[in-house]
Amino acid sequence: MTSWPHDLSKTAPAAAERTGAILTAALTAHGVTFRVVKPWRSLPGASLVTTAAGQPGVWIDAHSYTDRRAVSGYDVPLAGLFGISAVITDDFNTRHVHGDFTEAPADITDPAAAADAMASAVAAHLAAYPSLTGAQWVTIASHPASRTEYREVVTAHGTWAHASSPTGYTTGPSLDTASVWGAYQRRVADLTAETR
């Protein structure tokens, strides 16, 4: 017999002891629209996902360590809070828009400030992302044998860099052009070493 998760809302701790209200208030204060998503029934928690039109969703979770185990979701206990993350998955790759993790459990002592920093980063990402729609990328460097390319585009929000190949290698797009350029150079060096 299959046992499905039950609604524990009647026995759940008070909202003041959890991250849900803090995260949603921070996102709302920064003008970020979102919805609650639980993609699989088997997952213990749900995530907040942004709903900006025409943009990939940013998945937002808090991470807490309670009862000798780590739990993740947007509404987790404040006790043991050690991380708040915002991750985007799009046609380019999966990457952190914001990642605030501490070395030890319960090291986030000001959850409201941590939530505000996350919401600010998400709002900045959402403001910058539309500038890539229809952007004219310029190939700066390429490795013909692997068809790996390093490309840049100049926008009103700065210069974005992206490196990729048809074999699935990708990094960026990112405003940290030096990091993407370094990743491209390491990729080319590794491919060159393999062919010797």
Short mmCIF file of C-alpha atoms in Angstrom, two decimals:
data_model
loop_
_atom_site.label_atom_id
_atom_site.label_comp_id
_atom_site.label_asym_id
_atom_site.label_seq_id
_atom_site.Cartn_x
_atom_site.Cartn_y
_atom_site.Cartn_z
CA MET A 1 0.00 0.00 0.00
CA THR A 2 1.35 3.42 -0.99
CA SER A 3 1.53 6.10 1.66
CA TRP A 4 1.31 9.66 0.31
CA PRO A 5 2.53 12.69 2.27
CA HIS A 6 -0.10 14.10 4.60
CA ASP A 7 -0.93 17.74 5.18
CA LEU A 8 0.86 18.65 8.39
CA SER A 9 -0.29 22.27 8.46
CA LYS A 10 -2.14 21.75 11.75
CA THR A 11 0.99 20.48 13.49
CA ALA A 12 3.59 22.62 11.65
CA PRO A 13 5.55 25.15 13.75
CA ALA A 14 4.35 28.75 13.76
CA ALA A 15 5.21 30.77 10.64
CA ALA A 16 7.47 33.03 12.72
CA GLU A 17 9.81 30.05 13.20
CA ARG A 18 10.12 29.35 9.46
CA THR A 19 11.65 31.01 6.38
CA GLY A 20 8.60 31.16 4.09
CA ALA A 21 7.22 34.49 5.27
CA ILE A 22 10.68 36.09 5.29
CA LEU A 23 11.53 34.99 1.73
CA THR A 24 8.17 35.96 0.26
CA ALA A 25 8.25 39.37 1.98
CA ALA A 26 11.76 40.07 0.64
CA LEU A 27 10.82 39.10 -2.92
CA THR A 28 7.64 41.17 -2.76
CA ALA A 29 9.58 44.18 -1.44
CA HIS A 30 11.90 43.96 -4.47
CA GLY A 31 9.00 43.64 -6.91
CA VAL A 32 9.73 40.02 -7.82
CA THR A 33 6.68 37.92 -8.75
CA PHE A 34 6.74 34.24 -7.85
CA ARG A 35 4.70 31.11 -7.24
CA VAL A 36 5.12 28.03 -5.06
CA VAL A 37 6.14 24.91 -6.98
CA LYS A 38 6.54 21.33 -5.85
CA PRO A 39 7.66 19.53 -9.02
CA TRP A 40 7.57 16.01 -7.58
CA ARG A 41 5.22 14.64 -4.97
CA SER A 42 8.08 12.68 -3.38
CA LEU A 43 10.06 15.82 -2.52
CA PRO A 44 9.59 16.96 1.08
CA GLY A 45 9.56 20.70 0.32
CA ALA A 46 8.38 23.17 -2.27
CA SER A 47 10.34 26.00 -3.91
CA LEU A 48 9.54 29.56 -4.85
CA VAL A 49 9.89 30.12 -8.61
CA THR A 50 9.88 33.54 -10.27
CA THR A 51 7.19 34.23 -12.86
CA ALA A 52 8.65 37.10 -14.92
CA ALA A 53 7.18 36.97 -18.42
CA GLY A 54 9.50 35.57 -21.09
CA GLN A 55 12.22 34.56 -18.65
CA PRO A 56 13.30 31.20 -17.25
CA GLY A 57 12.24 30.72 -13.65
CA VAL A 58 14.66 31.34 -10.81
CA TRP A 59 14.22 28.60 -8.17
CA ILE A 60 14.55 29.91 -4.61
CA ASP A 61 15.18 27.71 -1.57
CA ALA A 62 16.34 28.02 2.01
CA HIS A 63 18.48 25.32 3.57
CA SER A 64 18.33 24.34 7.22
CA TYR A 65 19.94 21.68 9.37
CA THR A 66 17.51 20.24 11.89
CA ASP A 67 17.32 16.96 13.75
CA ARG A 68 20.68 15.86 12.31
CA ARG A 69 19.54 16.21 8.70
CA ALA A 70 19.52 18.93 6.07
CA VAL A 71 16.19 20.12 4.67
CA SER A 72 15.58 22.39 1.69
CA GLY A 73 12.58 24.29 0.41
CA TYR A 74 11.28 27.81 0.62
CA ASP A 75 9.64 27.24 4.02
CA VAL A 76 12.11 25.53 6.34
CA PRO A 77 12.83 26.02 10.06
CA LEU A 78 14.81 29.12 10.99
CA ALA A 79 16.65 27.07 13.58
CA GLY A 80 19.69 25.64 11.81
CA LEU A 81 19.43 27.96 8.78
CA PHE A 82 22.69 27.71 6.83
CA GLY A 83 21.83 28.77 3.29
CA ILE A 84 19.60 30.64 0.88
CA SER A 85 19.93 29.95 -2.83
CA ALA A 86 18.47 31.21 -6.09
CA VAL A 87 19.23 29.04 -9.12
CA ILE A 88 18.29 29.53 -12.76
CA THR A 89 18.15 26.82 -15.40
CA ASP A 90 17.83 27.99 -18.99
CA ASP A 91 19.00 27.08 -22.50
CA PHE A 92 22.57 27.97 -21.54
CA ASN A 93 23.09 26.07 -18.28
CA THR A 94 22.19 25.88 -14.60
CA ARG A 95 23.83 28.47 -12.37
CA HIS A 96 23.46 30.39 -9.13
CA VAL A 97 21.89 33.82 -9.31
CA HIS A 98 22.56 33.98 -5.57
CA GLY A 99 24.18 31.51 -3.21
CA ASP A 100 24.59 32.35 0.46
CA PHE A 101 25.86 29.32 2.35
CA THR A 102 27.72 29.19 5.64
CA GLU A 103 30.32 26.70 6.82
CA ALA A 104 28.38 25.55 9.88
CA PRO A 105 24.69 24.96 10.57
CA ALA A 106 22.73 27.89 11.98
CA ASP A 107 25.37 30.43 10.94
CA ILE A 108 22.89 32.74 9.22
CA THR A 109 22.10 34.94 12.20
CA ASP A 110 20.02 37.54 10.34
CA PRO A 111 17.60 35.66 8.07
CA ALA A 112 15.81 38.85 6.99
CA ALA A 113 19.06 40.43 5.76
CA ALA A 114 20.04 37.19 3.98
CA ALA A 115 16.60 37.03 2.31
CA ASP A 116 16.87 40.67 1.28
CA ALA A 117 20.31 40.06 -0.30
CA MET A 118 18.88 37.11 -2.23
CA ALA A 119 15.81 39.10 -3.39
CA SER A 120 18.05 41.97 -4.48
CA ALA A 121 20.22 39.60 -6.55
CA VAL A 122 17.15 37.99 -8.15
CA ALA A 123 15.64 41.39 -8.98
CA ALA A 124 18.95 42.52 -10.54
CA HIS A 125 19.11 39.30 -12.57
CA LEU A 126 15.55 39.74 -13.82
CA ALA A 127 16.27 43.36 -14.79
CA ALA A 128 19.37 42.35 -16.77
CA TYR A 129 18.17 39.12 -18.37
CA PRO A 130 15.77 40.60 -20.97
CA SER A 131 18.70 42.49 -22.48
CA LEU A 132 19.96 39.16 -23.89
CA THR A 133 16.77 38.53 -25.86
CA GLY A 134 17.65 38.98 -29.52
CA ALA A 135 21.21 40.00 -28.65
CA GLN A 136 23.82 39.79 -31.41
CA TRP A 137 26.61 37.63 -29.99
CA VAL A 138 30.11 38.09 -31.46
CA THR A 139 32.54 35.16 -31.54
CA ILE A 140 35.81 36.33 -29.99
CA ALA A 141 37.69 33.02 -30.01
CA SER A 142 37.03 29.48 -31.17
CA HIS A 143 38.67 26.06 -31.06
CA PRO A 144 37.78 24.54 -34.47
CA ALA A 145 38.54 20.91 -33.58
CA SER A 146 35.91 20.87 -30.81
CA ARG A 147 33.78 23.72 -32.15
CA THR A 148 34.07 25.38 -28.73
CA GLU A 149 33.43 29.12 -28.90
CA TYR A 150 33.87 32.10 -26.60
CA ARG A 151 31.31 34.81 -27.45
CA GLU A 152 30.47 38.24 -26.08
CA VAL A 153 27.61 40.69 -26.41
CA VAL A 154 27.57 44.30 -25.26
CA THR A 155 24.28 45.43 -23.68
CA ALA A 156 23.00 48.35 -21.67
CA HIS A 157 23.75 46.22 -18.58
CA GLY A 158 27.38 45.53 -19.51
CA THR A 159 29.32 42.97 -21.51
CA TRP A 160 28.10 39.40 -21.25
CA ALA A 161 30.27 36.38 -22.07
CA HIS A 162 29.29 32.84 -23.02
CA ALA A 163 31.38 29.79 -23.93
CA SER A 164 29.89 26.64 -25.41
CA SER A 165 30.28 23.70 -27.76
CA PRO A 166 27.78 21.40 -29.50
CA THR A 167 28.96 18.53 -27.25
CA GLY A 168 27.22 20.03 -24.25
CA TYR A 169 29.99 22.15 -22.73
CA THR A 170 28.63 25.53 -21.64
CA THR A 171 29.39 28.31 -19.19
CA GLY A 172 27.60 31.64 -18.90
CA PRO A 173 26.06 33.86 -19.94
CA SER A 174 27.74 35.94 -17.29
CA LEU A 175 28.78 39.51 -16.68
CA ASP A 176 31.99 38.05 -15.22
CA THR A 177 33.74 37.90 -18.59
CA ALA A 178 37.13 37.08 -17.04
CA SER A 179 35.70 33.95 -15.41
CA VAL A 180 34.06 32.76 -18.65
CA TRP A 181 37.24 33.52 -20.62
CA GLY A 182 39.29 31.54 -18.08
CA ALA A 183 36.87 28.61 -18.32
CA TYR A 184 37.10 28.70 -22.13
CA GLN A 185 40.93 28.74 -22.00
CA ARG A 186 41.00 25.79 -19.56
CA ARG A 187 38.61 23.88 -21.83
CA VAL A 188 40.80 24.49 -24.90
CA ALA A 189 43.96 23.55 -22.95
CA ASP A 190 42.35 20.30 -21.79
CA LEU A 191 41.21 19.45 -25.32
CA THR A 192 44.65 20.25 -26.73
CA ALA A 193 46.32 18.04 -24.10
CA GLU A 194 43.97 15.15 -24.96
CA THR A 195 44.95 15.19 -28.63
CA ARG A 196 48.73 15.01 -27.99
#
